[in-house]
PDB file of C-alpha atoms in Angstrom:
ATOM      1  CA  MET A   1      31.702  -2.865  -8.548  1.00 91.00           C
ATOM      2  CA  GLN A   2      30.503  -2.434  -5.005  1.00 96.00           C
ATOM      3  CA  VAL A   3      26.958  -3.032  -3.769  1.00 96.00           C
ATOM      4  CA  VAL A   4      25.834  -1.665  -0.404  1.00 97.00           C
ATOM      5  CA  PHE A   5      22.616  -2.903   1.235  1.00 96.00           C
ATOM      6  CA  GLN A   6      21.113  -0.687   3.954  1.00 96.00           C
ATOM      7  CA  LEU A   7      18.863  -2.820   6.170  1.00 93.00           C
ATOM      8  CA  HIS A   8      16.525  -1.746   8.960  1.00 91.00           C
ATOM      9  CA  PRO A   9      18.546  -0.387  11.937  1.00 92.00           C
ATOM     10  CA  SER A  10      17.250  -3.207  14.166  1.00 90.00           C
ATOM     11  CA  PHE A  11      19.576  -5.667  12.348  1.00 90.00           C
ATOM     12  CA  ASP A  12      23.124  -6.222  13.509  1.00 91.00           C
ATOM     13  CA  ASN A  13      25.441  -4.494  11.059  1.00 94.00           C
ATOM     14  CA  PRO A  14      22.590  -2.944   9.019  1.00 94.00           C
ATOM     15  CA  MET A  15      24.946  -1.695   6.294  1.00 96.00           C
ATOM     16  CA  ARG A  16      26.326  -4.636   4.267  1.00 96.00           C
ATOM     17  CA  GLU A  17      28.945  -4.076   1.572  1.00 97.00           C
ATOM     18  CA  TYR A  18      29.759  -6.576  -1.194  1.00 96.00           C
ATOM     19  CA  THR A  19      32.555  -6.193  -3.738  1.00 95.00           C
ATOM     20  CA  HIS A  20      32.286  -9.571  -5.517  1.00 89.00           C
ATOM     21  CA  PRO A  21      29.305 -11.414  -7.000  1.00 82.00           C
ATOM     22  CA  PRO A  22      26.902 -12.778  -6.152  1.00 81.00           C
ATOM     23  CA  TYR A  23      25.564  -9.555  -4.689  1.00 86.00           C
ATOM     24  CA  GLU A  24      22.910 -11.193  -2.573  1.00 83.00           C
ATOM     25  CA  LEU A  25      21.885 -10.955   1.025  1.00 83.00           C
ATOM     26  CA  THR A  26      20.296 -13.608   3.216  1.00 81.00           C
ATOM     27  CA  GLU A  27      18.936 -12.660   6.618  1.00 81.00           C
ATOM     28  CA  THR A  28      16.332 -13.885   9.102  1.00 79.00           C
ATOM     29  CA  GLY A  29      13.719 -11.864  10.929  1.00 78.00           C
ATOM     30  CA  TRP A  30      10.151 -10.674  10.754  1.00 76.00           C
ATOM     31  CA  GLY A  31       8.643  -7.442   9.524  1.00 81.00           C
ATOM     32  CA  GLU A  32       8.243  -5.223   6.540  1.00 86.00           C
ATOM     33  CA  PHE A  33      10.550  -2.392   5.536  1.00 90.00           C
ATOM     34  CA  GLU A  34      12.389  -0.830   2.637  1.00 92.00           C
ATOM     35  CA  ILE A  35      15.993  -1.732   1.820  1.00 92.00           C
ATOM     36  CA  ALA A  36      18.211   0.804   0.090  1.00 95.00           C
ATOM     37  CA  VAL A  37      20.670  -0.706  -2.404  1.00 95.00           C
ATOM     38  CA  LEU A  38      23.533   1.525  -3.523  1.00 96.00           C
ATOM     39  CA  LEU A  39      25.449   0.498  -6.654  1.00 96.00           C
ATOM     40  CA  HIS A  40      28.983   1.867  -7.039  1.00 96.00           C
ATOM     41  CA  PHE A  41      30.431   1.304 -10.507  1.00 93.00           C
ATOM     42  CA  THR A  42      34.084   0.782 -11.406  1.00 90.00           C
ATOM     43  CA  ASP A  43      36.172   3.896 -12.054  1.00 91.00           C
ATOM     44  CA  ASP A  44      36.259   3.382 -15.832  1.00 89.00           C
ATOM     45  CA  ALA A  45      32.455   3.709 -15.980  1.00 91.00           C
ATOM     46  CA  PHE A  46      32.580   7.400 -14.967  1.00 92.00           C
ATOM     47  CA  GLU A  47      29.078   6.919 -13.560  1.00 93.00           C
ATOM     48  CA  GLU A  48      27.634   8.255 -10.339  1.00 93.00           C
ATOM     49  CA  PRO A  49      26.387   5.656  -7.824  1.00 95.00           C
ATOM     50  CA  VAL A  50      22.786   4.538  -8.338  1.00 95.00           C
ATOM     51  CA  GLU A  51      20.418   4.030  -5.414  1.00 96.00           C
ATOM     52  CA  LEU A  52      17.582   1.511  -5.699  1.00 94.00           C
ATOM     53  CA  TYR A  53      14.890   0.634  -3.171  1.00 93.00           C
ATOM     54  CA  HIS A  54      13.368  -2.755  -2.487  1.00 89.00           C
ATOM     55  CA  LYS A  55      10.284  -3.327  -0.319  1.00 88.00           C
ATOM     56  CA  LEU A  56      11.030  -6.339   1.859  1.00 83.00           C
ATOM     57  CA  LYS A  57       8.413  -8.460   3.593  1.00 78.00           C
ATOM     58  CA  LEU A  58       9.774 -11.083   5.960  1.00 74.00           C
ATOM     59  CA  TYR A  59       6.533 -13.066   6.069  1.00 67.00           C
ATOM     60  CA  GLY A  60       4.602 -14.930   3.428  1.00 60.00           C
ATOM     61  CA  GLU A  61       1.529 -13.674   1.596  1.00 60.00           C
ATOM     62  CA  ASP A  62      -0.410 -16.632   2.966  1.00 58.00           C
ATOM     63  CA  ASP A  63       0.445 -15.559   6.536  1.00 56.00           C
ATOM     64  CA  PRO A  64       0.239 -11.747   6.836  1.00 53.00           C
ATOM     65  CA  SER A  65      -0.280 -12.041  10.607  1.00 56.00           C
ATOM     66  CA  GLY A  66       3.149 -13.569  10.992  1.00 51.00           C
ATOM     67  CA  GLN A  67       1.799 -15.880  13.692  1.00 54.00           C
ATOM     68  CA  ALA A  68       2.700 -19.166  12.049  1.00 52.00           C
ATOM     69  CA  ILE A  69       6.345 -20.175  12.201  1.00 55.00           C
ATOM     70  CA  SER A  70       7.516 -21.667   8.959  1.00 60.00           C
ATOM     71  CA  LYS A  71      10.817 -23.022   7.733  1.00 65.00           C
ATOM     72  CA  LYS A  72       9.914 -21.896   4.218  1.00 69.00           C
ATOM     73  CA  PRO A  73      11.745 -18.657   3.330  1.00 70.00           C
ATOM     74  CA  VAL A  74      10.020 -15.665   1.797  1.00 70.00           C
ATOM     75  CA  VAL A  75      11.370 -15.120  -1.698  1.00 70.00           C
ATOM     76  CA  SER A  76      10.965 -11.561  -2.927  1.00 69.00           C
ATOM     77  CA  GLU A  77      12.414 -10.811  -6.346  1.00 71.00           C
ATOM     78  CA  THR A  78      12.401  -7.590  -8.331  1.00 76.00           C
ATOM     79  CA  TYR A  79      13.835  -6.961 -11.778  1.00 79.00           C
ATOM     80  CA  GLU A  80      15.725  -3.693 -12.218  1.00 83.00           C
ATOM     81  CA  GLU A  81      17.414  -2.644 -15.435  1.00 87.00           C
ATOM     82  CA  LEU A  82      20.056   0.061 -15.790  1.00 89.00           C
ATOM     83  CA  VAL A  83      20.703   1.664 -19.145  1.00 91.00           C
ATOM     84  CA  PHE A  84      23.969   3.528 -19.677  1.00 91.00           C
ATOM     85  CA  HIS A  85      23.386   6.337 -22.189  1.00 91.00           C
ATOM     86  CA  GLU A  86      26.574   7.112 -24.088  1.00 93.00           C
ATOM     87  CA  PRO A  87      28.892   5.165 -21.763  1.00 93.00           C
ATOM     88  CA  ALA A  88      32.609   5.922 -21.601  1.00 93.00           C
ATOM     89  CA  GLU A  89      34.410   4.085 -24.425  1.00 94.00           C
ATOM     90  CA  GLY A  90      36.687   2.049 -22.121  1.00 91.00           C
ATOM     91  CA  PHE A  91      33.755   0.925 -19.995  1.00 91.00           C
ATOM     92  CA  TYR A  92      31.682   0.083 -23.081  1.00 92.00           C
ATOM     93  CA  GLN A  93      34.505  -2.009 -24.578  1.00 93.00           C
ATOM     94  CA  ARG A  94      35.042  -3.880 -21.291  1.00 89.00           C
ATOM     95  CA  VAL A  95      31.346  -4.706 -20.959  1.00 88.00           C
ATOM     96  CA  ALA A  96      30.889  -5.564 -24.648  1.00 91.00           C
ATOM     97  CA  ASN A  97      33.897  -7.911 -24.664  1.00 92.00           C
ATOM     98  CA  HIS A  98      33.169  -9.539 -21.308  1.00 88.00           C
ATOM     99  CA  MET A  99      32.091 -13.175 -21.382  1.00 87.00           C
ATOM    100  CA  PRO A 100      29.153 -13.563 -19.024  1.00 83.00           C
ATOM    101  CA  ILE A 101      29.857 -15.657 -15.954  1.00 81.00           C
ATOM    102  CA  PRO A 102      26.907 -17.783 -14.878  1.00 81.00           C
ATOM    103  CA  ALA A 103      25.709 -16.964 -11.408  1.00 73.00           C
ATOM    104  CA  PRO A 104      26.416 -19.664  -8.837  1.00 72.00           C
ATOM    105  CA  ALA A 105      23.547 -21.836  -7.674  1.00 73.00           C
ATOM    106  CA  MET A 106      21.538 -20.048  -5.029  1.00 70.00           C
ATOM    107  CA  SER A 107      20.859 -21.714  -1.721  1.00 69.00           C
ATOM    108  CA  GLN A 108      17.233 -20.522  -1.859  1.00 70.00           C
ATOM    109  CA  ALA A 109      16.606 -21.659  -5.455  1.00 70.00           C
ATOM    110  CA  GLN A 110      14.266 -24.462  -4.388  1.00 73.00           C
ATOM    111  CA  TRP A 111      11.769 -21.840  -3.185  1.00 70.00           C
ATOM    112  CA  PHE A 112      11.660 -19.775  -6.396  1.00 71.00           C
ATOM    113  CA  THR A 113       8.571 -20.111  -8.510  1.00 72.00           C
ATOM    114  CA  ALA A 114       9.048 -21.198 -12.088  1.00 77.00           C
ATOM    115  CA  PHE A 115       7.792 -18.849 -14.777  1.00 78.00           C
ATOM    116  CA  ASN A 116       4.773 -20.231 -16.595  1.00 85.00           C
ATOM    117  CA  GLN A 117       3.410 -18.020 -19.375  1.00 89.00           C
ATOM    118  CA  GLN A 118       0.033 -19.795 -19.532  1.00 92.00           C
ATOM    119  CA  ASP A 119      -0.428 -19.526 -15.772  1.00 91.00           C
ATOM    120  CA  ASP A 120       0.433 -15.817 -15.833  1.00 90.00           C
ATOM    121  CA  LEU A 121      -1.967 -15.247 -18.736  1.00 93.00           C
ATOM    122  CA  ARG A 122      -4.723 -17.086 -16.842  1.00 94.00           C
ATOM    123  CA  LYS A 123      -4.137 -14.908 -13.758  1.00 93.00           C
ATOM    124  CA  LEU A 124      -4.177 -11.709 -15.826  1.00 94.00           C
ATOM    125  CA  THR A 125      -7.389 -12.740 -17.580  1.00 96.00           C
ATOM    126  CA  ALA A 126      -9.050 -13.516 -14.234  1.00 96.00           C
ATOM    127  CA  ALA A 127      -7.913 -10.154 -12.835  1.00 96.00           C
ATOM    128  CA  ARG A 128      -9.311  -8.299 -15.866  1.00 96.00           C
ATOM    129  CA  GLN A 129     -12.642 -10.091 -15.476  1.00 97.00           C
ATOM    130  CA  ARG A 130     -12.749  -9.205 -11.785  1.00 96.00           C
ATOM    131  CA  VAL A 131     -12.006  -5.528 -12.501  1.00 97.00           C
ATOM    132  CA  ALA A 132     -14.649  -5.480 -15.256  1.00 96.00           C
ATOM    133  CA  GLY A 133     -17.181  -6.957 -12.823  1.00 96.00           C
ATOM    134  CA  MET A 134     -16.333  -4.427 -10.129  1.00 96.00           C
ATOM    135  CA  THR A 135     -16.539  -1.568 -12.663  1.00 97.00           C
ATOM    136  CA  ALA A 136     -19.956  -2.733 -13.856  1.00 96.00           C
ATOM    137  CA  SER A 137     -21.166  -2.969 -10.259  1.00 96.00           C
ATOM    138  CA  VAL A 138     -20.080   0.604  -9.501  1.00 96.00           C
ATOM    139  CA  GLN A 139     -21.691   1.854 -12.728  1.00 96.00           C
ATOM    140  CA  ARG A 140     -24.995   0.200 -11.737  1.00 95.00           C
ATOM    141  CA  GLN A 141     -24.801   1.812  -8.286  1.00 94.00           C
ATOM    142  CA  LEU A 142     -24.145   5.228  -9.825  1.00 95.00           C
ATOM    143  CA  GLU A 143     -27.034   4.858 -12.280  1.00 94.00           C
ATOM    144  CA  ALA A 144     -29.369   3.827  -9.479  1.00 92.00           C
ATOM    145  CA  ALA A 145     -28.395   6.855  -7.352  1.00 83.00           C
TER     146      ALA A 145
END
């Protein structure tokens, strides 16, 4: 497996290649841009490379101006899932019989937010109420016009 990250051209060595896990990239800077991530599978997969895109913001949501200097990193996670339809038999057997290897501890782990189902449900409920209120307001404006 090979993972290639294509950063903004303003970075030194904007194309970073990794052939061993963890396939992660840590960099410093400021701005907002899209990173291309190219996944090259092993030969026995008989799969074409897959290109993913990740929108990167190198400033926190609480500081969109970027004026404040903070030692706290910006953690931006995205879940992507690849499904192999009718994979090659050798590749399927290798993946099916492979014991998962736990990922090593990440240096940025202290900044990750913990998943809290009740908190997420509360946020979704509040968002729905806000949208319902905005919709009702627009409907009243349209009826009055």
